[in-house]
XYZ file of C-alpha atoms in Angstrom:
671
model
C -44.413 -25.019 27.710
C -45.209 -22.168 30.057
C -45.919 -18.605 28.987
C -42.443 -17.670 30.201
C -40.889 -20.418 28.089
C -42.845 -19.208 25.029
C -41.522 -15.697 25.650
C -37.940 -16.944 25.848
C -38.361 -18.988 22.662
C -39.724 -15.976 20.779
C -36.943 -13.772 22.123
C -34.313 -16.342 21.158
C -35.722 -16.434 17.612
C -35.494 -12.632 17.475
C -31.927 -12.828 18.764
C -30.898 -15.317 16.087
C -32.492 -13.046 13.469
C -30.337 -10.134 14.718
C -33.244 -8.215 16.297
C -31.478 -7.749 19.605
C -33.391 -4.733 20.916
C -36.704 -6.465 20.181
C -35.543 -9.528 22.117
C -34.510 -7.344 25.073
C -37.954 -5.726 25.140
C -39.525 -9.209 25.376
C -37.226 -10.496 28.096
C -36.820 -7.544 30.471
C -40.330 -7.854 32.025
C -39.772 -11.592 32.512
C -36.360 -11.026 34.118
C -37.944 -8.509 36.502
C -40.810 -10.782 37.545
C -38.810 -14.010 37.557
C -35.126 -13.134 38.254
C -34.309 -16.850 38.587
C -35.456 -17.774 35.061
C -32.130 -19.083 33.809
C -32.973 -19.266 30.098
C -34.243 -15.682 30.102
C -31.051 -14.453 31.751
C -28.920 -16.405 29.262
C -30.610 -14.992 26.147
C -30.903 -11.501 27.650
C -27.184 -11.575 28.427
C -26.269 -12.323 24.815
C -28.651 -9.640 23.530
C -27.027 -7.088 25.818
C -23.619 -8.235 24.563
C -24.626 -7.812 20.921
C -25.882 -4.320 21.756
C -22.462 -3.412 23.152
C -23.477 -3.503 26.830
C -20.641 -5.789 27.841
C -20.536 -5.259 31.611
C -24.257 -5.917 32.015
C -23.996 -8.905 29.673
C -21.213 -10.460 31.733
C -23.214 -10.030 34.948
C -26.353 -11.616 33.434
C -24.445 -14.613 32.045
C -22.629 -15.209 35.316
C -26.051 -15.298 37.049
C -27.372 -17.696 34.397
C -24.428 -20.033 34.891
C -24.828 -19.872 38.662
C -28.404 -21.070 38.293
C -27.444 -23.918 35.910
C -23.697 -24.600 35.950
C -23.977 -27.504 33.498
C -26.068 -25.655 30.880
C -23.855 -25.794 27.775
C -25.469 -22.760 26.137
C -24.956 -20.555 29.188
C -21.389 -21.854 29.277
C -20.902 -21.074 25.566
C -22.375 -17.580 25.791
C -20.368 -16.813 28.913
C -17.200 -17.884 27.087
C -18.010 -15.656 24.099
C -18.273 -12.593 26.363
C -15.116 -13.541 28.275
C -13.221 -13.898 24.981
C -14.361 -10.447 23.926
C -13.196 -9.018 27.258
C -9.672 -10.425 26.731
C -10.013 -13.363 29.139
C -8.978 -15.913 26.504
C -7.806 -18.705 28.795
C -11.060 -18.793 30.783
C -13.040 -18.637 27.558
C -11.043 -21.492 26.003
C -11.648 -23.681 29.070
C -15.413 -23.116 28.825
C -15.462 -23.816 25.087
C -13.472 -27.032 25.621
C -16.061 -28.223 28.157
C -18.845 -27.318 25.720
C -17.401 -29.562 23.011
C -18.205 -32.571 25.173
C -21.664 -31.306 26.093
C -22.568 -30.314 22.498
C -20.574 -32.870 20.487
C -22.421 -32.347 17.201
C -22.674 -28.559 17.295
C -20.120 -26.392 15.480
C -20.372 -23.406 17.832
C -18.119 -24.673 20.666
C -15.408 -25.750 18.189
C -15.666 -22.494 16.252
C -15.264 -20.384 19.376
C -12.527 -22.634 20.734
C -10.632 -22.017 17.482
C -11.017 -18.251 17.940
C -9.824 -18.476 21.553
C -6.835 -20.644 20.583
C -5.909 -18.103 17.934
C -6.118 -15.301 20.498
C -3.810 -17.314 22.760
C -1.291 -17.689 19.933
C -1.781 -21.447 19.525
C -2.286 -21.565 15.756
C -1.983 -25.356 15.556
C -4.899 -25.749 17.980
C -6.835 -23.003 16.177
C -6.492 -24.878 12.870
C -7.347 -28.251 14.409
C -10.493 -27.002 16.160
C -11.452 -24.832 13.186
C -11.472 -27.930 10.981
C -13.779 -29.679 13.452
C -16.160 -26.704 13.348
C -16.196 -26.802 9.536
C -16.793 -30.557 9.553
C -19.903 -30.076 11.699
C -21.221 -27.075 9.731
C -19.891 -27.091 6.146
C -22.507 -24.539 5.082
C -21.774 -22.090 7.920
C -19.843 -19.047 6.662
C -18.492 -18.310 10.148
C -16.859 -21.766 10.316
C -14.952 -21.199 7.056
C -14.066 -17.662 8.162
C -12.654 -18.796 11.496
C -10.651 -21.583 9.880
C -9.366 -19.145 7.244
C -8.103 -16.798 9.947
C -6.347 -19.692 11.675
C -4.721 -20.838 8.428
C -3.529 -17.296 7.737
C -2.010 -16.963 11.204
C -0.256 -20.285 10.699
C 1.292 -19.191 7.408
C -0.920 -21.403 5.195
C -1.926 -18.597 2.881
C -3.362 -20.649 0.006
C -5.602 -22.617 2.388
C -6.647 -19.402 4.092
C -7.707 -17.898 0.771
C -9.698 -21.015 -0.092
C -11.552 -20.998 3.253
C -12.220 -17.259 3.199
C -13.492 -17.381 -0.383
C -15.911 -20.118 0.667
C -17.091 -17.909 3.545
C -17.832 -15.030 1.155
C -19.656 -17.363 -1.239
C -21.897 -18.585 1.575
C -22.423 -15.044 2.933
C -21.760 -12.386 0.242
C -22.358 -9.544 2.737
C -19.896 -10.933 5.321
C -17.670 -7.826 5.480
C -15.159 -9.277 7.968
C -14.607 -12.289 5.715
C -13.970 -10.021 2.709
C -11.469 -7.973 4.727
C -9.613 -11.096 5.865
C -9.659 -12.404 2.285
C -8.114 -9.129 1.134
C -5.365 -9.484 3.716
C -4.704 -13.084 2.693
C -4.526 -12.164 -1.011
C -2.092 -9.382 -0.155
C 0.130 -11.781 1.768
C -0.016 -14.115 -1.228
C 1.216 -11.321 -3.516
C -2.114 -10.809 -5.330
C -2.563 -7.161 -4.435
C -5.228 -6.409 -7.041
C -7.292 -9.339 -5.760
C -6.763 -7.837 -2.299
C -8.156 -4.507 -3.515
C -11.189 -6.196 -5.083
C -11.924 -8.164 -1.908
C -11.588 -5.104 0.317
C -13.850 -3.070 -1.969
C -16.407 -5.864 -1.627
C -16.154 -5.534 2.164
C -16.813 -1.809 1.960
C -19.699 -2.406 -0.412
C -21.267 -4.606 2.275
C -20.284 -2.291 5.151
C -19.118 1.149 3.930
C -17.736 2.282 7.297
C -15.796 -0.909 8.068
C -12.767 0.324 10.021
C -10.253 -2.319 8.975
C -11.593 -2.313 5.425
C -10.919 1.395 4.965
C -7.509 1.154 6.646
C -6.467 -1.830 4.510
C -7.766 -0.379 1.251
C -5.826 2.817 1.858
C -2.637 0.755 2.238
C -3.308 -1.290 -0.899
C -4.045 1.830 -2.938
C -0.860 3.510 -1.740
C 1.194 0.447 -2.647
C -0.216 0.461 -6.176
C 0.457 4.152 -6.768
C -2.840 5.721 -5.703
C -1.282 7.469 -2.733
C -3.348 10.638 -2.946
C -6.650 8.762 -2.916
C -5.406 6.555 -0.065
C -4.427 9.583 1.995
C -7.796 11.225 1.438
C -9.578 8.073 2.623
C -7.573 8.019 5.841
C -8.031 11.715 6.538
C -11.805 11.394 6.133
C -11.932 8.299 8.327
C -9.851 9.765 11.148
C -11.778 13.049 11.017
C -15.041 11.134 11.413
C -13.700 8.677 13.983
C -10.625 9.984 15.860
C -10.654 6.805 17.976
C -9.809 4.494 15.052
C -6.203 3.576 15.770
C -5.605 1.387 12.693
C -6.361 4.314 10.387
C -4.221 6.614 12.529
C -1.271 4.236 12.337
C -1.551 4.156 8.554
C -1.607 7.952 8.486
C 1.441 7.990 10.737
C 3.277 5.719 8.283
C 2.505 8.197 5.481
C 3.672 11.133 7.598
C 6.929 9.398 8.493
C 7.521 8.612 4.809
C 7.171 12.352 4.134
C 9.569 13.192 7.020
C 6.801 14.821 9.028
C 7.739 13.218 12.326
C 6.336 15.993 14.520
C 2.915 15.643 12.907
C 3.172 11.856 13.300
C 3.822 12.194 17.042
C 0.899 14.566 17.446
C -1.412 12.146 15.672
C -0.217 9.214 17.809
C -0.882 11.044 21.051
C 0.752 10.294 24.384
C -1.123 7.229 25.657
C -0.478 3.797 24.120
C -3.522 1.603 23.398
C -4.396 -1.383 25.570
C -4.650 -3.941 22.762
C -1.301 -5.761 22.632
C -0.900 -5.753 18.837
C -1.901 -2.112 18.535
C 0.332 -1.206 21.470
C 3.347 -2.777 19.787
C 2.611 -0.984 16.513
C 2.060 2.303 18.354
C 5.350 2.059 20.245
C 7.288 1.112 17.093
C 5.915 4.102 15.187
C 6.470 6.405 18.141
C 10.093 5.250 18.366
C 10.562 5.873 14.623
C 9.192 9.406 14.919
C 11.345 10.188 17.962
C 14.491 8.923 16.207
C 13.641 11.124 13.236
C 13.461 14.091 15.624
C 16.789 13.133 17.274
C 15.039 12.456 20.599
C 17.046 9.304 21.088
C 16.495 8.866 24.843
C 12.715 9.009 24.400
C 12.971 6.608 21.448
C 15.001 4.164 23.547
C 12.358 4.363 26.272
C 9.621 3.557 23.747
C 11.537 0.492 22.565
C 12.146 -0.594 26.161
C 8.380 -0.475 26.757
C 7.790 -2.952 23.925
C 8.602 -6.011 25.990
C 8.430 -9.271 24.048
C 7.128 -8.762 20.521
C 5.722 -11.409 18.165
C 8.175 -12.721 15.530
C 6.462 -10.774 12.738
C 7.408 -7.497 14.446
C 10.959 -8.397 15.491
C 12.619 -7.087 12.288
C 10.883 -3.712 12.760
C 12.094 -3.528 16.344
C 15.677 -4.368 15.343
C 15.649 -1.718 12.609
C 14.820 0.959 15.154
C 17.707 -0.315 17.261
C 19.940 0.019 14.212
C 18.865 3.629 13.825
C 19.361 4.388 17.520
C 22.875 2.954 17.569
C 23.662 4.718 14.307
C 22.475 8.048 15.726
C 24.681 7.509 18.778
C 27.698 6.801 16.588
C 27.984 3.236 17.890
C 28.600 1.510 14.552
C 29.447 -1.844 16.139
C 26.089 -1.916 17.935
C 24.323 -0.841 14.732
C 25.947 -3.722 12.846
C 24.944 -6.182 15.563
C 21.345 -4.937 15.402
C 21.361 -5.204 11.598
C 22.630 -8.782 11.812
C 19.910 -9.563 14.380
C 17.369 -8.060 11.995
C 18.593 -10.319 9.181
C 18.233 -13.371 11.437
C 14.750 -12.289 12.542
C 13.639 -11.947 8.917
C 14.394 -15.628 8.397
C 11.898 -16.651 11.089
C 9.281 -13.854 10.926
C 6.236 -15.943 10.026
C 3.077 -13.950 9.384
C 5.021 -10.771 8.655
C 3.140 -8.240 6.538
C 4.642 -8.364 3.013
C 5.288 -4.621 2.896
C 7.147 -4.787 6.217
C 9.310 -7.614 4.904
C 10.006 -5.765 1.639
C 10.933 -2.542 3.397
C 13.118 -4.449 5.861
C 15.265 -5.635 2.962
C 15.489 -2.142 1.476
C 16.386 -0.708 4.898
C 19.119 -3.298 5.381
C 20.413 -2.629 1.870
C 20.715 1.055 2.713
C 22.565 0.288 5.960
C 25.077 -2.138 4.439
C 25.647 0.218 1.522
C 26.719 2.909 3.932
C 28.967 0.361 5.613
C 30.631 -0.349 2.276
C 29.474 -3.982 2.159
C 28.420 -3.951 -1.496
C 27.592 -7.634 -1.965
C 25.508 -7.764 1.238
C 23.826 -4.494 0.318
C 22.963 -5.637 -3.228
C 21.688 -8.975 -1.932
C 18.996 -7.229 0.111
C 17.911 -5.149 -2.885
C 17.580 -8.375 -4.849
C 15.541 -10.038 -2.081
C 13.244 -7.032 -1.807
C 12.631 -7.078 -5.550
C 12.005 -10.826 -5.554
C 9.186 -10.258 -3.073
C 7.825 -7.376 -5.120
C 7.994 -9.511 -8.247
C 5.453 -11.889 -6.705
C 3.041 -8.980 -6.285
C 3.827 -7.377 -9.645
C 4.601 -10.031 -12.300
C 5.978 -8.678 -15.592
C 5.446 -9.964 -19.132
C 7.906 -8.865 -21.811
C 5.595 -10.347 -24.439
C 2.576 -8.325 -23.334
C 4.447 -5.065 -22.926
C 6.390 -5.527 -26.186
C 3.112 -5.985 -28.051
C 1.804 -2.748 -26.521
C 4.891 -0.804 -27.657
C 4.758 -2.264 -31.165
C 1.020 -1.585 -31.404
C 1.565 2.043 -30.313
C 4.216 2.551 -32.999
C 2.020 0.946 -35.669
C -1.275 2.650 -34.752
C 0.181 6.102 -34.124
C 2.293 6.347 -37.268
C 3.309 9.613 -38.906
C 0.239 9.722 -41.166
C -2.168 9.103 -38.295
C -0.466 11.653 -36.029
C -0.207 14.331 -38.734
C -3.534 13.940 -40.534
C -5.779 11.946 -38.191
C -8.604 13.077 -35.961
C -7.760 15.340 -33.055
C -9.466 17.620 -30.536
C -10.119 21.230 -31.513
C -8.618 22.912 -28.436
C -5.329 24.808 -28.606
C -4.655 24.931 -24.861
C -0.925 25.347 -24.198
C -1.189 24.939 -20.428
C -0.314 21.211 -20.159
C 3.364 20.293 -19.989
C 4.223 16.599 -19.777
C 7.574 15.729 -18.189
C 8.345 12.156 -19.205
C 11.186 9.682 -18.962
C 12.292 6.714 -16.936
C 12.001 7.059 -13.154
C 15.228 8.523 -11.723
C 16.035 10.258 -15.022
C 15.576 13.789 -13.650
C 11.806 14.256 -13.984
C 11.369 15.405 -10.361
C 14.290 17.831 -10.685
C 12.804 19.261 -13.886
C 9.438 19.826 -12.258
C 10.945 21.334 -9.098
C 12.893 23.865 -11.194
C 9.837 24.785 -13.278
C 7.490 24.878 -10.279
C 9.699 27.613 -8.798
C 8.638 29.851 -11.705
C 5.894 32.361 -10.924
C 3.808 31.263 -13.917
C 4.124 27.495 -13.457
C 2.284 25.076 -11.200
C 3.920 21.710 -10.532
C 1.081 19.179 -10.274
C 3.282 16.163 -9.522
C 2.501 12.696 -10.797
C -1.066 12.877 -12.064
C -3.144 9.831 -12.986
C -5.571 11.599 -15.335
C -3.774 10.763 -18.598
C -3.615 6.971 -18.047
C -7.166 7.115 -16.676
C -8.335 8.823 -19.868
C -6.490 6.297 -22.028
C -8.119 3.460 -20.120
C -11.556 5.064 -20.385
C -11.231 5.545 -24.145
C -9.471 2.264 -24.872
C -11.080 -0.036 -22.327
C -7.659 -1.075 -20.982
C -4.140 0.284 -20.563
C -1.416 -1.852 -22.098
C -3.132 -3.955 -24.754
C -3.043 -3.911 -28.544
C -6.826 -3.556 -28.754
C -6.804 -0.530 -26.415
C -4.175 1.229 -28.547
C -6.096 0.535 -31.744
C -9.357 1.687 -30.191
C -7.861 5.017 -29.026
C -6.105 5.614 -32.337
C -9.334 5.028 -34.249
C -11.559 7.493 -32.359
C -13.049 10.582 -33.984
C -12.791 14.294 -33.110
C -15.933 14.308 -30.933
C -14.510 11.692 -28.565
C -11.239 13.607 -28.238
C -13.055 16.916 -27.669
C -15.133 15.388 -24.891
C -12.120 13.775 -23.240
C -10.079 16.979 -23.556
C -12.825 19.051 -21.948
C -12.918 16.749 -18.925
C -9.142 16.564 -18.691
C -8.551 20.328 -19.001
C -11.300 21.205 -16.535
C -9.589 19.069 -13.861
C -6.157 20.427 -14.810
C -7.089 24.119 -14.609
C -8.903 23.560 -11.305
C -5.496 22.806 -9.770
C -4.140 26.297 -10.528
C -6.553 28.548 -12.450
C -4.017 31.374 -12.916
C -1.034 29.279 -14.036
C 0.258 29.681 -17.583
C 1.773 26.198 -17.516
C 0.878 23.159 -15.395
C 3.307 20.262 -15.330
C 2.456 16.576 -15.026
C 5.590 14.599 -14.252
C 4.213 11.065 -14.257
C 7.254 9.429 -15.919
C 5.257 6.630 -17.559
C 3.109 9.089 -19.500
C 5.548 8.466 -22.352
C 3.396 5.411 -23.083
C 0.385 7.589 -23.917
C 1.856 10.425 -25.974
C -0.147 9.266 -28.983
C -3.273 10.170 -27.029
C -1.701 13.499 -26.023
C -1.220 14.367 -29.703
C -4.885 13.675 -30.441
C -6.457 15.104 -27.289
C -4.121 18.008 -26.401
C -2.514 19.330 -29.600
C -1.196 22.399 -27.748
C 0.612 20.426 -25.049
C 4.408 20.373 -24.856
C 6.604 17.504 -23.795
C 9.928 17.505 -21.997
C 11.788 14.204 -22.215
C 14.335 13.630 -19.442
C 17.326 11.354 -20.076
C 20.229 9.950 -18.067
C 22.861 7.230 -18.471
C 20.699 4.066 -18.573
C 23.108 2.204 -16.276
C 22.660 4.827 -13.575
C 18.906 4.784 -14.180
C 18.839 0.998 -13.822
C 20.866 0.989 -10.625
C 18.887 3.859 -9.119
C 15.551 2.171 -9.847
C 16.805 -1.075 -8.318
C 17.812 0.707 -5.110
C 14.293 1.971 -4.377
C 10.969 0.503 -3.392
C 8.672 2.437 -5.739
C 4.971 2.693 -5.001
C 2.715 2.022 -7.928
C 3.073 -0.793 -10.416
C 6.666 -0.939 -11.662
C 6.644 -4.632 -12.488
C 9.539 -4.310 -14.947
C 11.862 -3.227 -12.106
C 12.134 -6.461 -10.138
C 14.420 -8.430 -12.455
C 17.609 -6.790 -13.739
C 17.225 -8.316 -17.193
C 13.630 -7.132 -17.468
C 14.687 -3.704 -16.263
C 17.350 -3.328 -18.947
C 14.952 -4.611 -21.620
C 12.240 -2.178 -20.493
C 14.645 0.794 -20.666
C 15.370 -0.262 -24.249
C 11.651 -0.350 -25.035
C 11.198 3.095 -23.500
C 13.936 4.498 -25.704
C 12.453 2.760 -28.753
C 9.034 4.306 -28.139
C 10.462 7.759 -27.371
C 12.495 7.665 -30.605
C 9.230 7.055 -32.455
C 7.478 9.951 -30.720
C 10.374 12.335 -31.374
C 10.315 11.447 -35.064
C 6.549 11.569 -35.577
C 4.689 13.450 -32.846
C 3.355 16.857 -33.939
C 3.606 18.206 -30.368
C 6.963 19.881 -29.623
C 9.376 17.693 -27.619
C 12.472 18.957 -25.808
C 15.111 16.437 -24.694
C 17.039 17.391 -21.542
C 19.795 15.194 -20.146
C 20.583 15.180 -16.445
C 24.157 16.130 -17.295
C 22.862 19.279 -19.044
C 21.898 20.745 -15.663
C 25.237 19.799 -14.136
C 27.415 21.091 -16.962
C 25.469 24.268 -17.819
C 22.588 25.009 -15.458
C 21.930 28.579 -16.663
C 22.038 27.685 -20.347
C 19.766 24.680 -19.836
C 17.304 26.773 -17.839
C 17.093 29.370 -20.613
C 16.573 26.613 -23.177
C 13.749 25.046 -21.167
C 11.980 28.341 -20.470
C 12.243 29.387 -24.125
C 10.742 26.058 -25.133
C 7.758 26.808 -22.883
C 7.500 30.471 -23.987
C 8.107 31.638 -20.430
C 10.081 34.686 -19.276
C 13.203 34.173 -17.213
C 12.571 33.868 -13.458
C 15.578 33.880 -11.110
C 13.586 31.842 -8.560
C 14.250 28.813 -10.778
C 17.956 29.101 -9.914
C 17.211 28.476 -6.224
C 14.630 25.742 -6.871
C 15.890 23.826 -3.804
C 14.456 26.556 -1.558
C 10.983 26.331 -3.100
C 8.600 24.838 -0.547
C 6.150 22.418 -2.119
C 5.127 18.864 -1.393
C 7.231 16.350 -3.337
C 6.094 12.742 -2.962
C 8.635 10.912 -5.116
C 11.801 9.165 -3.948
C 13.747 12.178 -5.262
C 12.243 14.530 -2.679
C 15.512 14.868 -0.742
C 17.672 15.475 -3.835
C 15.523 18.369 -5.072
C 16.045 20.151 -1.744
C 19.719 20.559 -2.713
C 21.529 22.397 -5.517
C 22.307 20.356 -8.621
C 25.333 18.107 -8.101
C 27.116 15.230 -9.832
C 27.128 12.788 -6.899
C 24.835 10.291 -8.629
C 26.695 10.172 -11.924
C 28.584 6.977 -12.702
C 27.505 5.290 -9.478
C 26.723 2.151 -11.459
C 30.452 1.381 -11.783
C 30.872 0.071 -8.239
C 28.002 -2.349 -8.923
C 29.050 -3.282 -12.471
C 29.485 -6.986 -11.702
C 26.030 -7.193 -10.080
C 24.408 -5.278 -12.955
C 25.562 -7.612 -15.725
C 22.025 -8.791 -16.682
C 20.884 -5.156 -16.966
C 23.902 -4.033 -18.983
C 23.600 -7.015 -21.345
C 20.050 -5.968 -22.229
C 21.137 -2.347 -22.713
C 23.788 -3.576 -25.152
C 21.177 -5.668 -26.963
C 19.006 -2.545 -27.313
C 21.908 -0.578 -28.779
C 21.976 1.887 -25.907
C 25.626 1.365 -25.004
C 27.149 2.353 -28.325
C 29.817 4.931 -27.501
C 28.791 5.032 -23.846
C 31.474 2.854 -22.282
C 33.578 5.766 -21.134
C 30.667 8.007 -20.225
C 28.771 8.657 -17.040
């Protein structure tokens, strides 16, 4: 070998070890003195590519191929750069030629699979990905590429298997962890998706897609505040990251902040086809929200042909446009087209599919087509049920353990914290029972701060008990001594008072806190509890009509939902009979039948003076992130009472469980 060949070999070794700048420093003098040294140009081109210098890399590799047109490695490297530059067809042709020239090497097959996937030919991507894996079964990239192809082809279980193998072979392979998270999410295993995405960020903390995906997964499981903070930090640090921006836009649109969403999107669509489609769809949604229908129609017209997974989203925006124009016939046609598209939308993001069913349910409800409307709710919940499986046995054991461990003797004479802080007010009840209304009314008071749905109480229970809904966790919490409760109370109260240092009362309206009132009695003996109630049939229907964020696994089967409401009432009856903390029960009908009297009763319970601002609670400007945010912007009304009746036939499994729980005694004629 010549000195030049030795230099190229050393540089190639540095390149394969990821020391790209070092390899460039070796090769640049050789390229200057011998500009026709083909191997030097080939390796230098790939080093420049890995350093992000794509234009220079393409020029160097074209020169290398001109000097040796049949060199398979120059051909392969040239194809890799062409693929990155969006020239998939040219890249695929080069990779195909390489497979004949390097028949035993995995690299041509691996890159051909990636190019086929970019061209939308998933069958070819899977076929060539398998050939790459056959030639290099211990190469993480081969399993990763095949996993991506399987996922695109709708073979989720196979994708998960391949991607898991990639992460086993290369535990720091962040892209593989991110793809594994996406595959687990599509398979309904959202907590596995969170774990995989956290692993990606552990390997590469600033991974763009990892942060964007984790924020989505956290929001879907009820950690919306943390998800929003992640996105804000990411976009502030990197304003060019469109995936994170699009996730922020989705949050803004959910909060009816369309103007802010448009500002964040900007005026120029991205070049990437997938991102461009997503950008135009979100822009159209924001414009429709702002009643700028002509601009929204223009955005949809710019979409062109969209992949099947995005067709339902496109049709929904057409529904909204026609609806806004008063063209009900066109809206119905678009809704029917959306239903048909859902049947064939392979590769559709689960959340998009779920929300499509809830959107269609809302549309057909307003059209008076009850059976069609209810069918979409049921389909949406069936999909959610795959992500959030529910066990009556497990939850029933938790309720029974709570009643047994926190009995009257334990609650009255057992260990408790020494504080007497009366600031915390827990507003509990089933979702849709009036908890958001209660907090909105109280938050209008000058001495009250409405903190929304806080996660600190369940977090504390989990910290003390080692789990949330298990018999052992309940027994562990119930058996702790005063020191443990004092320490937990100090941490809890410090975080609570930091929210509003001058407030006399701070409300936490997480409805499911009713599960942890035994801990409240031991940790916060001065806390007060307001229990909100409503006709359980209306509660059941209202829950079934919404896609709640957070884990509401009981909500996806009507029988489970009715059973769970019965368990909630059973546990609340125990707390009312035995808890030393004061509990006030307020029915939704109390506000409707006697608003002023109910307000006085609630304020007296909290030792607060009367404040007339509570009467106009619907004018109080504060962020409300629950599905009741629109209702609490209006005066109290009876529109939601008795709504279950028009769905009585569909709600039979729910009502049967309510009867079994004894909740329907004397309620047949009520609302």
